Amino acid sequence: MALITCAGLSLGYEGREIIKDLNFTVSGGDYLCIVGENGSGKTTLMKTVLGLIPPMAGSVVMGDGLKAGEIGYLPQQTQVQRDFPASVREIVLSGCQSRQKGFFYKADDRALADRNIERMGIKDLRDRCYRELSGGQQQRVLLARALCAAGKMIVLDEPVAGLDPRVTAEMYRLIEDLNKKDGITVMMISHDIGAALRYASHILHIGRRVFFGTKEDYMSSVIGREFISQGGEDR
Amino acid sequence: MSAVFAKLALYLTYPFVRYALIVGVLIALCSSLLGVTLVLKRFSFIGDGLSHVAFGAMAAASVLGLTSEMPLVLTVTVICAVLILRVGQNAKIKGDASIAMISVGALALGYMLMNIFPTSGNVSGDVCTTLFGSTSILTLTPKKVRLCVVLSLTVTAVFILFYNRIFAVTFDEGFATASGTNVKMYNLMIAVIIAVIIVLAMNLVGSLLISALVIFPAVSAMRMFRSFKSVTICSAVISVVCAFLGIIVSIIEGTPVGSTIVMVNVAAFAASCIAGRYLGGV
């Protein structure tokens, strides 16, 4: 059974429908990229899958032992976070929240946080203040936090927005490693159609026209060929 | 100098001075705890808004001739705190506008009630007392002291127990919701705690100056420290020290309690800006 099955999903906010009757599934080990024009509802879709906003119609069903709260989420950064006085470790630890039974973190929560800090290669930044880090370092911190919450799946909203090309490539490599080596299912919003085609196994294109399928099918489809030939600039 | 200490020692033998110090320090402690969260969430003015609501409720209570105004004031303020937070989520009226509307409305209503149904001959004196808390801290009854102690210890205990969750909700609501934290409930809890703190702090600094008690220690601490835990602890320490010094100075020099505490906080902020430069904080 698939990790996530969306059936007949309609999305929107304030009563305005932006996506109608959307169907797709995410299975274990998939690397799904969501592409589409600006304003096509990519972030709204992601928030609906995570249960942050209710769908206007249709359903999101989690299966294969995946529970709500077990998905690691890497949201777009907010203004509040940019000048937040918190150490890297405090932020990564807050990812253990969903496993937390009592009021305080236990030794295994701390160990998990430290493991994920190491996994992201930011061990030497552990006690640094979040707001003093570079954009790429901040994204690694948030990814480490997401991994603390994630059992099987991470969901990323434009993880490379605002990063320079070298850091972007490193970020993509990290995510690819998580997918290939650790078998973590990835669902990612991307503006970068080139990277989406390079790394993803499946593509979900939303907008006026909708496509869902493997990367290979997308590249040979009409909608995919058009979007790619415009360099994903159909915005 | 020894004359000052002799005077202080004499004053400390009076129970009302001891009450003022105990209550003042406890209120300063709990108002500083949530200050960090409020400042970071861009909710600095919620304290200001709610304190005006508390002023209105206080006026209503004295017009109604209630012997103990605390329960009514507390209830009204809690309800308004929840309302402001709810409305804040509604896009039709933006957060700051809704706070301004509720607070100015309540302020006007309170002043009007005090004028139409004056409870004493000196209306402007009454208003001044409620707004600037000039003497109320020195006229606390033992019963009120007990209530203040219980409430502020409860607030502190709740804050410590839910510290990790409050951190998560402050830093990133979206992530917290996605990982199964009931963000709405915690936001509600924060609103209720703020309301309790505001009502408590009205005794100390009056309703116009409460925001200072909430915001100054947090902002000062943020100048010097870089982790959430150290900022929170530092802001509590700054707040307690400032309140203590402020009360002592006001007793010895005969200055108004509320504004003296706030002035000490302003001085502490200036000092932390300088200290922050040298410590390398931002």
PDB file of N, CA and C in Angstrom, chain B residues 113-209:
ATOM      1  N   LEU B 113     -17.104  55.045  32.094  1.00  0.00           N
ATOM      2  CA  LEU B 113     -17.786  54.482  33.253  1.00  0.00           C
ATOM      3  C   LEU B 113     -17.348  55.191  34.526  1.00  0.00           C
ATOM      4  N   MET B 114     -16.033  55.437  34.637  1.00  0.00           N
ATOM      5  CA  MET B 114     -15.518  56.075  35.848  1.00  0.00           C
ATOM      6  C   MET B 114     -16.045  57.495  35.993  1.00  0.00           C
ATOM      7  N   ASN B 115     -16.332  58.152  34.852  1.00  0.00           N
ATOM      8  CA  ASN B 115     -16.836  59.511  34.924  1.00  0.00           C
ATOM      9  C   ASN B 115     -18.329  59.576  35.185  1.00  0.00           C
ATOM     10  N   ILE B 116     -19.072  58.649  34.547  1.00  0.00           N
ATOM     11  CA  ILE B 116     -20.524  58.677  34.709  1.00  0.00           C
ATOM     12  C   ILE B 116     -20.919  58.213  36.110  1.00  0.00           C
ATOM     13  N   PHE B 117     -20.251  57.151  36.577  1.00  0.00           N
ATOM     14  CA  PHE B 117     -20.580  56.635  37.912  1.00  0.00           C
ATOM     15  C   PHE B 117     -19.364  56.770  38.827  1.00  0.00           C
ATOM     16  N   PRO B 118     -19.027  57.989  39.221  1.00  0.00           N
ATOM     17  CA  PRO B 118     -17.819  58.129  40.042  1.00  0.00           C
ATOM     18  C   PRO B 118     -18.016  57.459  41.406  1.00  0.00           C
ATOM     19  N   THR B 119     -17.007  56.669  41.826  1.00  0.00           N
ATOM     20  CA  THR B 119     -17.110  55.987  43.113  1.00  0.00           C
ATOM     21  C   THR B 119     -16.491  56.821  44.221  1.00  0.00           C
ATOM     22  N   SER B 120     -15.658  57.790  43.826  1.00  0.00           N
ATOM     23  CA  SER B 120     -15.128  58.688  44.841  1.00  0.00           C
ATOM     24  C   SER B 120     -15.122  60.089  44.254  1.00  0.00           C
ATOM     25  N   GLY B 121     -14.814  61.086  45.089  1.00  0.00           N
ATOM     26  CA  GLY B 121     -14.835  62.459  44.608  1.00  0.00           C
ATOM     27  C   GLY B 121     -13.715  62.772  43.642  1.00  0.00           C
ATOM     28  N   ASN B 122     -12.689  61.932  43.653  1.00  0.00           N
ATOM     29  CA  ASN B 122     -11.482  62.250  42.881  1.00  0.00           C
ATOM     30  C   ASN B 122     -11.335  61.318  41.676  1.00  0.00           C
ATOM     31  N   VAL B 123     -12.099  61.606  40.615  1.00  0.00           N
ATOM     32  CA  VAL B 123     -12.101  60.709  39.459  1.00  0.00           C
ATOM     33  C   VAL B 123     -10.730  60.644  38.800  1.00  0.00           C
ATOM     34  N   SER B 124     -10.124  61.821  38.579  1.00  0.00           N
ATOM     35  CA  SER B 124      -8.842  61.793  37.872  1.00  0.00           C
ATOM     36  C   SER B 124      -7.782  61.073  38.703  1.00  0.00           C
ATOM     37  N   GLY B 125      -7.888  61.155  40.022  1.00  0.00           N
ATOM     38  CA  GLY B 125      -6.967  60.411  40.884  1.00  0.00           C
ATOM     39  C   GLY B 125      -7.148  58.920  40.706  1.00  0.00           C
ATOM     40  N   ASP B 126      -8.434  58.488  40.667  1.00  0.00           N
ATOM     41  CA  ASP B 126      -8.721  57.057  40.464  1.00  0.00           C
ATOM     42  C   ASP B 126      -8.151  56.567  39.143  1.00  0.00           C
ATOM     43  N   VAL B 127      -8.406  57.364  38.085  1.00  0.00           N
ATOM     44  CA  VAL B 127      -7.941  56.975  36.755  1.00  0.00           C
ATOM     45  C   VAL B 127      -6.430  56.854  36.747  1.00  0.00           C
ATOM     46  N   CYS B 128      -5.784  57.858  37.350  1.00  0.00           N
ATOM     47  CA  CYS B 128      -4.331  57.882  37.374  1.00  0.00           C
ATOM     48  C   CYS B 128      -3.788  56.642  38.093  1.00  0.00           C
ATOM     49  N   THR B 129      -4.436  56.275  39.221  1.00  0.00           N
ATOM     50  CA  THR B 129      -4.001  55.101  39.968  1.00  0.00           C
ATOM     51  C   THR B 129      -4.085  53.847  39.117  1.00  0.00           C
ATOM     52  N   THR B 130      -5.225  53.685  38.403  1.00  0.00           N
ATOM     53  CA  THR B 130      -5.388  52.477  37.611  1.00  0.00           C
ATOM     54  C   THR B 130      -4.418  52.451  36.436  1.00  0.00           C
ATOM     55  N   LEU B 131      -4.189  53.621  35.838  1.00  0.00           N
ATOM     56  CA  LEU B 131      -3.308  53.652  34.667  1.00  0.00           C
ATOM     57  C   LEU B 131      -1.846  53.485  35.044  1.00  0.00           C
ATOM     58  N   PHE B 132      -1.435  54.131  36.137  1.00  0.00           N
ATOM     59  CA  PHE B 132      -0.014  54.098  36.476  1.00  0.00           C
ATOM     60  C   PHE B 132       0.286  53.328  37.752  1.00  0.00           C
ATOM     61  N   GLY B 133      -0.745  52.705  38.315  1.00  0.00           N
ATOM     62  CA  GLY B 133      -0.560  51.831  39.479  1.00  0.00           C
ATOM     63  C   GLY B 133       0.160  52.508  40.627  1.00  0.00           C
ATOM     64  N   SER B 134      -0.065  53.828  40.784  1.00  0.00           N
ATOM     65  CA  SER B 134       0.799  54.587  41.685  1.00  0.00           C
ATOM     66  C   SER B 134       0.946  53.998  43.088  1.00  0.00           C
ATOM     67  N   THR B 135      -0.178  53.633  43.709  1.00  0.00           N
ATOM     68  CA  THR B 135      -0.026  53.180  45.091  1.00  0.00           C
ATOM     69  C   THR B 135      -0.513  51.763  45.343  1.00  0.00           C
ATOM     70  N   SER B 136      -1.191  51.164  44.351  1.00  0.00           N
ATOM     71  CA  SER B 136      -1.886  49.913  44.657  1.00  0.00           C
ATOM     72  C   SER B 136      -0.945  48.825  45.166  1.00  0.00           C
ATOM     73  N   ILE B 137       0.314  48.852  44.733  1.00  0.00           N
ATOM     74  CA  ILE B 137       1.251  47.819  45.169  1.00  0.00           C
ATOM     75  C   ILE B 137       1.510  47.943  46.674  1.00  0.00           C
ATOM     76  N   LEU B 138       1.353  49.150  47.219  1.00  0.00           N
ATOM     77  CA  LEU B 138       1.630  49.339  48.644  1.00  0.00           C
ATOM     78  C   LEU B 138       0.376  49.168  49.505  1.00  0.00           C
ATOM     79  N   THR B 139      -0.748  48.908  48.857  1.00  0.00           N
ATOM     80  CA  THR B 139      -1.980  48.747  49.632  1.00  0.00           C
ATOM     81  C   THR B 139      -2.545  47.349  49.479  1.00  0.00           C
ATOM     82  N   LEU B 140      -1.676  46.383  49.225  1.00  0.00           N
ATOM     83  CA  LEU B 140      -2.151  45.016  49.021  1.00  0.00           C
ATOM     84  C   LEU B 140      -2.614  44.406  50.343  1.00  0.00           C
ATOM     85  N   THR B 141      -3.741  43.717  50.271  1.00  0.00           N
ATOM     86  CA  THR B 141      -4.193  42.989  51.456  1.00  0.00           C
ATOM     87  C   THR B 141      -3.544  41.610  51.448  1.00  0.00           C
ATOM     88  N   PRO B 142      -3.391  40.967  52.625  1.00  0.00           N
ATOM     89  CA  PRO B 142      -2.784  39.632  52.663  1.00  0.00           C
ATOM     90  C   PRO B 142      -3.489  38.651  51.718  1.00  0.00           C
ATOM     91  N   LYS B 143      -4.812  38.783  51.586  1.00  0.00           N
ATOM     92  CA  LYS B 143      -5.557  37.882  50.715  1.00  0.00           C
ATOM     93  C   LYS B 143      -5.113  38.050  49.261  1.00  0.00           C
ATOM     94  N   LYS B 144      -4.952  39.322  48.855  1.00  0.00           N
ATOM     95  CA  LYS B 144      -4.547  39.609  47.492  1.00  0.00           C
ATOM     96  C   LYS B 144      -3.114  39.130  47.247  1.00  0.00           C
ATOM     97  N   VAL B 145      -2.285  39.279  48.271  1.00  0.00           N
ATOM     98  CA  VAL B 145      -0.903  38.809  48.154  1.00  0.00           C
ATOM     99  C   VAL B 145      -0.895  37.306  47.899  1.00  0.00           C
ATOM    100  N   ARG B 146      -1.702  36.574  48.681  1.00  0.00           N
ATOM    101  CA  ARG B 146      -1.764  35.114  48.492  1.00  0.00           C
ATOM    102  C   ARG B 146      -2.186  34.772  47.070  1.00  0.00           C
ATOM    103  N   LEU B 147      -3.230  35.466  46.579  1.00  0.00           N
ATOM    104  CA  LEU B 147      -3.719  35.205  45.222  1.00  0.00           C
ATOM    105  C   LEU B 147      -2.618  35.456  44.194  1.00  0.00           C
ATOM    106  N   CYS B 148      -1.907  36.580  44.361  1.00  0.00           N
ATOM    107  CA  CYS B 148      -0.820  36.910  43.436  1.00  0.00           C
ATOM    108  C   CYS B 148       0.260  35.838  43.455  1.00  0.00           C
ATOM    109  N   VAL B 149       0.613  35.385  44.659  1.00  0.00           N
ATOM    110  CA  VAL B 149       1.663  34.383  44.780  1.00  0.00           C
ATOM    111  C   VAL B 149       1.242  33.095  44.090  1.00  0.00           C
ATOM    112  N   VAL B 150       0.010  32.641  44.380  1.00  0.00           N
ATOM    113  CA  VAL B 150      -0.468  31.389  43.785  1.00  0.00           C
ATOM    114  C   VAL B 150      -0.484  31.504  42.260  1.00  0.00           C
ATOM    115  N   LEU B 151      -1.049  32.625  41.754  1.00  0.00           N
ATOM    116  CA  LEU B 151      -1.156  32.780  40.299  1.00  0.00           C
ATOM    117  C   LEU B 151       0.216  32.838  39.638  1.00  0.00           C
ATOM    118  N   SER B 152       1.134  33.597  40.234  1.00  0.00           N
ATOM    119  CA  SER B 152       2.423  33.724  39.538  1.00  0.00           C
ATOM    120  C   SER B 152       3.230  32.437  39.616  1.00  0.00           C
ATOM    121  N   LEU B 153       3.099  31.696  40.721  1.00  0.00           N
ATOM    122  CA  LEU B 153       3.799  30.414  40.780  1.00  0.00           C
ATOM    123  C   LEU B 153       3.195  29.430  39.776  1.00  0.00           C
ATOM    124  N   THR B 154       1.870  29.475  39.609  1.00  0.00           N
ATOM    125  CA  THR B 154       1.221  28.598  38.626  1.00  0.00           C
ATOM    126  C   THR B 154       1.728  28.920  37.217  1.00  0.00           C
ATOM    127  N   VAL B 155       1.757  30.237  36.903  1.00  0.00           N
ATOM    128  CA  VAL B 155       2.229  30.637  35.580  1.00  0.00           C
ATOM    129  C   VAL B 155       3.655  30.131  35.337  1.00  0.00           C
ATOM    130  N   THR B 156       4.511  30.310  36.345  1.00  0.00           N
ATOM    131  CA  THR B 156       5.901  29.876  36.196  1.00  0.00           C
ATOM    132  C   THR B 156       5.977  28.356  36.004  1.00  0.00           C
ATOM    133  N   ALA B 157       5.202  27.613  36.789  1.00  0.00           N
ATOM    134  CA  ALA B 157       5.219  26.153  36.683  1.00  0.00           C
ATOM    135  C   ALA B 157       4.745  25.705  35.303  1.00  0.00           C
ATOM    136  N   VAL B 158       3.641  26.297  34.833  1.00  0.00           N
ATOM    137  CA  VAL B 158       3.124  25.938  33.508  1.00  0.00           C
ATOM    138  C   VAL B 158       4.170  26.225  32.437  1.00  0.00           C
ATOM    139  N   PHE B 159       4.833  27.395  32.566  1.00  0.00           N
ATOM    140  CA  PHE B 159       5.840  27.752  31.575  1.00  0.00           C
ATOM    141  C   PHE B 159       6.982  26.736  31.546  1.00  0.00           C
ATOM    142  N   ILE B 160       7.444  26.319  32.728  1.00  0.00           N
ATOM    143  CA  ILE B 160       8.568  25.371  32.767  1.00  0.00           C
ATOM    144  C   ILE B 160       8.147  24.019  32.187  1.00  0.00           C
ATOM    145  N   LEU B 161       6.941  23.565  32.560  1.00  0.00           N
ATOM    146  CA  LEU B 161       6.476  22.269  32.060  1.00  0.00           C
ATOM    147  C   LEU B 161       6.348  22.260  30.543  1.00  0.00           C
ATOM    148  N   PHE B 162       5.820  23.354  29.993  1.00  0.00           N
ATOM    149  CA  PHE B 162       5.565  23.375  28.556  1.00  0.00           C
ATOM    150  C   PHE B 162       6.650  24.112  27.781  1.00  0.00           C
ATOM    151  N   TYR B 163       7.793  24.327  28.420  1.00  0.00           N
ATOM    152  CA  TYR B 163       8.863  25.110  27.812  1.00  0.00           C
ATOM    153  C   TYR B 163       9.212  24.637  26.389  1.00  0.00           C
ATOM    154  N   ASN B 164       9.415  23.321  26.232  1.00  0.00           N
ATOM    155  CA  ASN B 164       9.816  22.802  24.920  1.00  0.00           C
ATOM    156  C   ASN B 164       8.747  23.030  23.872  1.00  0.00           C
ATOM    157  N   ARG B 165       7.488  22.882  24.288  1.00  0.00           N
ATOM    158  CA  ARG B 165       6.406  23.084  23.329  1.00  0.00           C
ATOM    159  C   ARG B 165       6.248  24.545  22.977  1.00  0.00           C
ATOM    160  N   ILE B 166       6.393  25.406  23.973  1.00  0.00           N
ATOM    161  CA  ILE B 166       6.294  26.842  23.706  1.00  0.00           C
ATOM    162  C   ILE B 166       7.406  27.247  22.735  1.00  0.00           C
ATOM    163  N   PHE B 167       8.596  26.684  22.931  1.00  0.00           N
ATOM    164  CA  PHE B 167       9.700  26.958  22.006  1.00  0.00           C
ATOM    165  C   PHE B 167       9.321  26.547  20.581  1.00  0.00           C
ATOM    166  N   ALA B 168       8.810  25.313  20.438  1.00  0.00           N
ATOM    167  CA  ALA B 168       8.487  24.803  19.104  1.00  0.00           C
ATOM    168  C   ALA B 168       7.416  25.661  18.438  1.00  0.00           C
ATOM    169  N   VAL B 169       6.400  26.039  19.190  1.00  0.00           N
ATOM    170  CA  VAL B 169       5.305  26.822  18.631  1.00  0.00           C
ATOM    171  C   VAL B 169       5.792  28.231  18.268  1.00  0.00           C
ATOM    172  N   THR B 170       6.711  28.771  19.066  1.00  0.00           N
ATOM    173  CA  THR B 170       7.230  30.105  18.770  1.00  0.00           C
ATOM    174  C   THR B 170       8.110  30.090  17.530  1.00  0.00           C
ATOM    175  N   PHE B 171       8.944  29.060  17.421  1.00  0.00           N
ATOM    176  CA  PHE B 171       9.904  29.047  16.326  1.00  0.00           C
ATOM    177  C   PHE B 171       9.228  28.745  14.990  1.00  0.00           C
ATOM    178  N   ASP B 172       8.315  27.807  14.970  1.00  0.00           N
ATOM    179  CA  ASP B 172       7.775  27.371  13.690  1.00  0.00           C
ATOM    180  C   ASP B 172       6.428  26.678  13.871  1.00  0.00           C
ATOM    181  N   GLU B 173       5.354  27.443  13.705  1.00  0.00           N
ATOM    182  CA  GLU B 173       4.025  26.867  13.906  1.00  0.00           C
ATOM    183  C   GLU B 173       3.718  25.770  12.904  1.00  0.00           C
ATOM    184  N   GLY B 174       4.148  26.004  11.659  1.00  0.00           N
ATOM    185  CA  GLY B 174       3.852  25.036  10.598  1.00  0.00           C
ATOM    186  C   GLY B 174       4.463  23.685  10.887  1.00  0.00           C
ATOM    187  N   PHE B 175       5.737  23.693  11.239  1.00  0.00           N
ATOM    188  CA  PHE B 175       6.422  22.435  11.538  1.00  0.00           C
ATOM    189  C   PHE B 175       5.805  21.765  12.759  1.00  0.00           C
ATOM    190  N   ALA B 176       5.511  22.569  13.789  1.00  0.00           N
ATOM    191  CA  ALA B 176       4.949  22.006  15.015  1.00  0.00           C
ATOM    192  C   ALA B 176       3.623  21.310  14.724  1.00  0.00           C
ATOM    193  N   THR B 177       2.773  21.945  13.903  1.00  0.00           N
ATOM    194  CA  THR B 177       1.499  21.331  13.556  1.00  0.00           C
ATOM    195  C   THR B 177       1.736  20.038  12.787  1.00  0.00           C
ATOM    196  N   ALA B 178       2.663  20.091  11.819  1.00  0.00           N
ATOM    197  CA  ALA B 178       2.913  18.922  10.986  1.00  0.00           C
ATOM    198  C   ALA B 178       3.437  17.757  11.812  1.00  0.00           C
ATOM    199  N   SER B 179       4.169  18.053  12.893  1.00  0.00           N
ATOM    200  CA  SER B 179       4.674  16.938  13.682  1.00  0.00           C
ATOM    201  C   SER B 179       3.765  16.638  14.865  1.00  0.00           C
ATOM    202  N   GLY B 180       2.500  17.027  14.740  1.00  0.00           N
ATOM    203  CA  GLY B 180       1.493  16.534  15.669  1.00  0.00           C
ATOM    204  C   GLY B 180       1.310  17.332  16.950  1.00  0.00           C
ATOM    205  N   THR B 181       1.895  18.545  17.020  1.00  0.00           N
ATOM    206  CA  THR B 181       1.663  19.377  18.205  1.00  0.00           C
ATOM    207  C   THR B 181       0.373  20.166  17.996  1.00  0.00           C
ATOM    208  N   ASN B 182      -0.420  20.234  19.054  1.00  0.00           N
ATOM    209  CA  ASN B 182      -1.676  20.964  18.951  1.00  0.00           C
ATOM    210  C   ASN B 182      -1.412  22.460  19.114  1.00  0.00           C
ATOM    211  N   VAL B 183      -1.031  23.091  17.998  1.00  0.00           N
ATOM    212  CA  VAL B 183      -0.583  24.486  18.050  1.00  0.00           C
ATOM    213  C   VAL B 183      -1.675  25.430  18.534  1.00  0.00           C
ATOM    214  N   LYS B 184      -2.916  25.179  18.074  1.00  0.00           N
ATOM    215  CA  LYS B 184      -4.018  26.053  18.474  1.00  0.00           C
ATOM    216  C   LYS B 184      -4.173  26.071  19.982  1.00  0.00           C
ATOM    217  N   MET B 185      -4.060  24.865  20.576  1.00  0.00           N
ATOM    218  CA  MET B 185      -4.224  24.761  22.023  1.00  0.00           C
ATOM    219  C   MET B 185      -3.124  25.540  22.737  1.00  0.00           C
ATOM    220  N   TYR B 186      -1.889  25.427  22.242  1.00  0.00           N
ATOM    221  CA  TYR B 186      -0.794  26.120  22.911  1.00  0.00           C
ATOM    222  C   TYR B 186      -0.885  27.625  22.723  1.00  0.00           C
ATOM    223  N   ASN B 187      -1.342  28.064  21.543  1.00  0.00           N
ATOM    224  CA  ASN B 187      -1.540  29.498  21.351  1.00  0.00           C
ATOM    225  C   ASN B 187      -2.585  30.028  22.320  1.00  0.00           C
ATOM    226  N   LEU B 188      -3.628  29.216  22.516  1.00  0.00           N
ATOM    227  CA  LEU B 188      -4.681  29.580  23.450  1.00  0.00           C
ATOM    228  C   LEU B 188      -4.114  29.665  24.861  1.00  0.00           C
ATOM    229  N   MET B 189      -3.284  28.679  25.193  1.00  0.00           N
ATOM    230  CA  MET B 189      -2.676  28.647  26.518  1.00  0.00           C
ATOM    231  C   MET B 189      -1.811  29.893  26.728  1.00  0.00           C
ATOM    232  N   ILE B 190      -1.025  30.252  25.698  1.00  0.00           N
ATOM    233  CA  ILE B 190      -0.183  31.439  25.801  1.00  0.00           C
ATOM    234  C   ILE B 190      -1.053  32.672  26.035  1.00  0.00           C
ATOM    235  N   ALA B 191      -2.180  32.753  25.317  1.00  0.00           N
ATOM    236  CA  ALA B 191      -3.072  33.907  25.465  1.00  0.00           C
ATOM    237  C   ALA B 191      -3.626  33.986  26.884  1.00  0.00           C
ATOM    238  N   VAL B 192      -4.032  32.841  27.435  1.00  0.00           N
ATOM    239  CA  VAL B 192      -4.592  32.836  28.789  1.00  0.00           C
ATOM    240  C   VAL B 192      -3.524  33.253  29.804  1.00  0.00           C
ATOM    241  N   ILE B 193      -2.310  32.718  29.637  1.00  0.00           N
ATOM    242  CA  ILE B 193      -1.231  33.071  30.573  1.00  0.00           C
ATOM    243  C   ILE B 193      -0.944  34.573  30.516  1.00  0.00           C
ATOM    244  N   ILE B 194      -0.904  35.125  29.282  1.00  0.00           N
ATOM    245  CA  ILE B 194      -0.664  36.558  29.137  1.00  0.00           C
ATOM    246  C   ILE B 194      -1.715  37.345  29.897  1.00  0.00           C
ATOM    247  N   ALA B 195      -2.979  36.931  29.734  1.00  0.00           N
ATOM    248  CA  ALA B 195      -4.064  37.648  30.392  1.00  0.00           C
ATOM    249  C   ALA B 195      -3.864  37.631  31.905  1.00  0.00           C
ATOM    250  N   VAL B 196      -3.500  36.472  32.445  1.00  0.00           N
ATOM    251  CA  VAL B 196      -3.274  36.369  33.888  1.00  0.00           C
ATOM    252  C   VAL B 196      -2.138  37.300  34.315  1.00  0.00           C
ATOM    253  N   ILE B 197      -1.060  37.292  33.535  1.00  0.00           N
ATOM    254  CA  ILE B 197       0.088  38.132  33.867  1.00  0.00           C
ATOM    255  C   ILE B 197      -0.290  39.614  33.865  1.00  0.00           C
ATOM    256  N   ILE B 198      -1.064  40.011  32.831  1.00  0.00           N
ATOM    257  CA  ILE B 198      -1.466  41.412  32.717  1.00  0.00           C
ATOM    258  C   ILE B 198      -2.245  41.844  33.952  1.00  0.00           C
ATOM    259  N   VAL B 199      -3.210  41.005  34.344  1.00  0.00           N
ATOM    260  CA  VAL B 199      -4.043  41.371  35.483  1.00  0.00           C
ATOM    261  C   VAL B 199      -3.187  41.467  36.749  1.00  0.00           C
ATOM    262  N   LEU B 200      -2.244  40.536  36.878  1.00  0.00           N
ATOM    263  CA  LEU B 200      -1.344  40.577  38.036  1.00  0.00           C
ATOM    264  C   LEU B 200      -0.496  41.847  38.008  1.00  0.00           C
ATOM    265  N   ALA B 201       0.054  42.142  36.825  1.00  0.00           N
ATOM    266  CA  ALA B 201       1.015  43.232  36.720  1.00  0.00           C
ATOM    267  C   ALA B 201       0.361  44.592  36.866  1.00  0.00           C
ATOM    268  N   MET B 202      -0.962  44.648  36.690  1.00  0.00           N
ATOM    269  CA  MET B 202      -1.669  45.920  36.873  1.00  0.00           C
ATOM    270  C   MET B 202      -1.431  46.476  38.252  1.00  0.00           C
ATOM    271  N   ASN B 203      -1.324  45.581  39.248  1.00  0.00           N
ATOM    272  CA  ASN B 203      -1.073  46.022  40.619  1.00  0.00           C
ATOM    273  C   ASN B 203       0.274  46.689  40.749  1.00  0.00           C
ATOM    274  N   LEU B 204       1.211  46.217  39.935  1.00  0.00           N
ATOM    275  CA  LEU B 204       2.591  46.652  40.110  1.00  0.00           C
ATOM    276  C   LEU B 204       2.877  47.951  39.373  1.00  0.00           C
ATOM    277  N   VAL B 205       2.599  47.971  38.091  1.00  0.00           N
ATOM    278  CA  VAL B 205       2.986  49.143  37.304  1.00  0.00           C
ATOM    279  C   VAL B 205       1.801  49.881  36.698  1.00  0.00           C
ATOM    280  N   GLY B 206       0.577  49.384  36.931  1.00  0.00           N
ATOM    281  CA  GLY B 206      -0.569  50.039  36.330  1.00  0.00           C
ATOM    282  C   GLY B 206      -0.720  49.617  34.890  1.00  0.00           C
ATOM    283  N   SER B 207      -1.869  49.905  34.280  1.00  0.00           N
ATOM    284  CA  SER B 207      -2.133  49.273  32.995  1.00  0.00           C
ATOM    285  C   SER B 207      -1.396  49.920  31.834  1.00  0.00           C
ATOM    286  N   LEU B 208      -0.923  51.153  31.979  1.00  0.00           N
ATOM    287  CA  LEU B 208      -0.249  51.782  30.835  1.00  0.00           C
ATOM    288  C   LEU B 208       1.174  51.273  30.651  1.00  0.00           C
ATOM    289  N   LEU B 209       1.795  50.825  31.744  1.00  0.00           N
ATOM    290  CA  LEU B 209       3.217  50.518  31.668  1.00  0.00           C
ATOM    291  C   LEU B 209       3.518  49.021  31.623  1.00  0.00           C
TER     292      LEU B 209
END
